[in-house]
């Protein structure tokens, strides 16, 4: 199974710092992907990280490559909540590129 994982750099998990929250998200997502045997997909060869941090950039790359992916992985629903509420139409389009949306928490 192939997947793309999204990390929200703006949320604070359990009142921790931003860097600690990012580390928690990344560790949890990588462990989950390892257990479920999800291979990370990197659409943009110029992308620095294996993961996405900006939903708009992910949507842009998905539209550009016109590729259906097995799953989108996120730490929790909170990690996409702001984007989904602010841009509901874009969230629906983004979700349409994935067979499943999975959260670790």
Coordinates of N, CA and C in Angstrom, one line a residue, residues 7-77:
X7 N 2.0 16.3 8.1 CA 2.3 16.8 9.4 C 2.0 18.2 9.6
X8 N 1.2 18.5 10.6 CA 0.8 19.9 10.9 C 1.9 20.5 11.8
X9 N 2.6 21.5 11.3 CA 3.7 22.1 12.1 C 3.1 23.2 13.0
X10 N 1.8 23.5 13.0 CA 1.2 24.6 13.7 C 0.5 24.1 15.0
X11 N 0.2 22.9 15.1 CA -0.5 22.4 16.3 C 0.5 22.1 17.5
X12 N 0.0 22.2 18.7 CA 0.7 21.9 19.9 C 0.0 20.8 20.6
X13 N 0.7 19.6 20.6 CA 0.1 18.4 21.2 C 0.4 18.4 22.7
X14 N -0.7 18.3 23.5 CA -0.6 18.3 24.9 C 0.2 19.5 25.5
X15 N 0.2 20.6 24.9 CA 0.8 21.8 25.4 C 2.3 21.8 25.1
X16 N 2.8 20.9 24.3 CA 4.3 20.8 24.1 C 4.7 21.9 23.0
X17 N 5.9 22.1 22.9 CA 6.4 23.1 21.9 C 6.1 22.6 20.5
X18 N 6.3 23.5 19.5 CA 6.0 23.1 18.1 C 6.9 22.0 17.6
X19 N 8.2 22.2 18.0 CA 9.2 21.1 17.5 C 8.9 19.8 18.1
X20 N 8.6 19.8 19.4 CA 8.2 18.5 20.1 C 7.0 17.9 19.5
X21 N 6.0 18.7 19.1 CA 4.7 18.3 18.5 C 5.0 17.7 17.1
X22 N 5.9 18.3 16.4 CA 6.2 17.8 15.1 C 6.9 16.4 15.2
X23 N 7.8 16.3 16.2 CA 8.5 15.1 16.4 C 7.6 13.9 16.8
X24 N 6.6 14.3 17.7 CA 5.6 13.3 18.1 C 4.8 12.8 16.9
X25 N 4.4 13.7 16.0 CA 3.6 13.4 14.9 C 4.4 12.5 13.9
X26 N 5.6 12.9 13.6 CA 6.5 12.2 12.7 C 6.8 10.8 13.2
X27 N 7.1 10.6 14.5 CA 7.4 9.3 15.1 C 6.2 8.4 15.0
X28 N 5.0 9.0 15.4 CA 3.8 8.2 15.4 C 3.4 7.7 14.0
X29 N 3.6 8.6 13.0 CA 3.2 8.3 11.7 C 4.1 7.3 11.0
X30 N 5.4 7.5 11.3 CA 6.4 6.5 10.7 C 6.2 5.1 11.3
X31 N 5.9 5.1 12.6 CA 5.7 3.8 13.3 C 4.4 3.1 12.7
X32 N 3.4 3.9 12.6 CA 2.1 3.4 12.0 C 2.3 2.9 10.6
X33 N 3.1 3.6 9.8 CA 3.3 3.2 8.4 C 4.2 2.0 8.4
X34 N 5.1 1.8 9.3 CA 5.9 0.6 9.4 C 5.1 -0.6 9.7
X35 N 4.2 -0.5 10.7 CA 3.3 -1.5 11.2 C 2.3 -2.0 10.1
X36 N 1.7 -1.0 9.4 CA 0.7 -1.2 8.4 C 1.3 -1.5 7.0
X37 N 2.6 -1.4 6.9 CA 3.4 -1.6 5.7 C 2.9 -0.6 4.6
X38 N 2.9 0.7 4.9 CA 2.6 1.7 4.0 C 3.9 2.3 3.5
X39 N 4.1 2.3 2.2 CA 5.3 2.9 1.5 C 5.0 4.4 1.3
X40 N 5.8 5.3 1.7 CA 5.6 6.7 1.5 C 5.8 7.1 0.0
X41 N 4.9 7.9 -0.5 CA 5.0 8.4 -1.8 C 5.5 9.8 -1.8
X42 N 6.4 10.1 -2.7 CA 6.9 11.5 -2.8 C 6.6 11.9 -4.3
X43 N 5.6 12.8 -4.4 CA 5.2 13.3 -5.7 C 6.2 14.3 -6.4
X44 N 6.7 15.1 -5.5 CA 7.6 16.2 -6.0 C 9.0 15.8 -5.7
X45 N 9.9 15.6 -6.8 CA 11.3 15.2 -6.5 C 12.1 16.3 -5.9
X46 N 11.6 17.6 -5.9 CA 12.3 18.7 -5.3 C 11.9 19.0 -3.9
X47 N 10.9 18.2 -3.4 CA 10.5 18.4 -2.0 C 11.6 17.9 -1.1
X48 N 11.8 18.7 0.0 CA 12.9 18.4 0.9 C 12.6 17.2 1.8
X49 N 11.4 17.2 2.3 CA 11.0 16.1 3.2 C 10.2 15.0 2.5
X50 N 10.1 13.9 3.2 CA 9.3 12.8 2.7 C 7.8 13.1 2.9
X51 N 7.5 13.9 3.9 CA 6.1 14.2 4.2 C 5.7 15.6 3.7
X52 N 4.4 15.9 3.8 CA 3.9 17.2 3.4 C 3.5 18.0 4.7
X53 N 3.7 19.3 4.7 CA 3.3 20.1 5.8 C 2.2 21.1 5.4
X54 N 2.0 21.3 4.1 CA 1.1 22.3 3.6 C 0.1 21.6 2.7
X55 N -1.2 21.6 3.2 CA -2.2 20.9 2.4 C -2.4 21.5 1.0
X56 N -2.2 22.8 0.8 CA -2.3 23.4 -0.5 C -1.2 22.8 -1.5
X57 N 0.0 22.7 -1.0 CA 1.1 22.1 -1.8 C 0.8 20.7 -2.2
X58 N 0.2 19.9 -1.2 CA -0.2 18.5 -1.5 C -1.2 18.5 -2.6
X59 N -2.2 19.3 -2.5 CA -3.3 19.3 -3.5 C -2.7 19.7 -4.8
X60 N -1.8 20.7 -4.9 CA -1.2 21.1 -6.1 C -0.5 20.0 -6.8
X61 N 0.3 19.2 -6.0 CA 1.1 18.1 -6.5 C 0.2 17.0 -7.0
X62 N -0.9 16.7 -6.3 CA -1.8 15.7 -6.7 C -2.5 16.0 -8.0
X63 N -2.9 17.3 -8.1 CA -3.5 17.8 -9.4 C -2.5 17.7 -10.5
X64 N -1.3 18.0 -10.3 CA -0.3 18.0 -11.3 C 0.0 16.6 -11.8
X65 N 0.1 15.7 -10.9 CA 0.4 14.3 -11.3 C -0.8 13.4 -11.6
X66 N -2.0 13.9 -11.2 CA -3.2 13.2 -11.5 C -3.1 11.7 -11.1
X67 N -2.7 11.5 -9.8 CA -2.4 10.2 -9.3 C -3.3 9.8 -8.1
X68 N -3.9 8.7 -8.2 CA -4.7 8.2 -7.1 C -3.8 7.4 -6.1
X69 N -3.9 7.7 -4.8 CA -3.0 7.1 -3.8 C -3.9 6.3 -2.9
X70 N -3.3 5.3 -2.3 CA -4.1 4.4 -1.4 C -4.6 5.1 -0.1
X71 N -3.7 5.9 0.5 CA -4.1 6.5 1.8 C -3.4 7.8 2.1
X72 N -4.1 8.7 2.8 CA -3.5 9.9 3.4 C -3.4 9.6 4.9
X73 N -2.3 9.8 5.4 CA -2.1 9.6 6.9 C -1.8 10.9 7.6
X74 N -2.5 11.0 8.7 CA -2.3 12.2 9.6 C -2.3 11.7 11.0
X75 N -1.7 12.6 11.9 CA -1.7 12.2 13.3 C -3.1 12.1 13.9
X76 N -3.9 13.2 13.6 CA -5.2 13.2 14.2 C -6.1 14.1 13.3
X77 N -7.4 14.1 13.5 CA -8.3 14.9 12.8 C -8.0 16.4 13.0

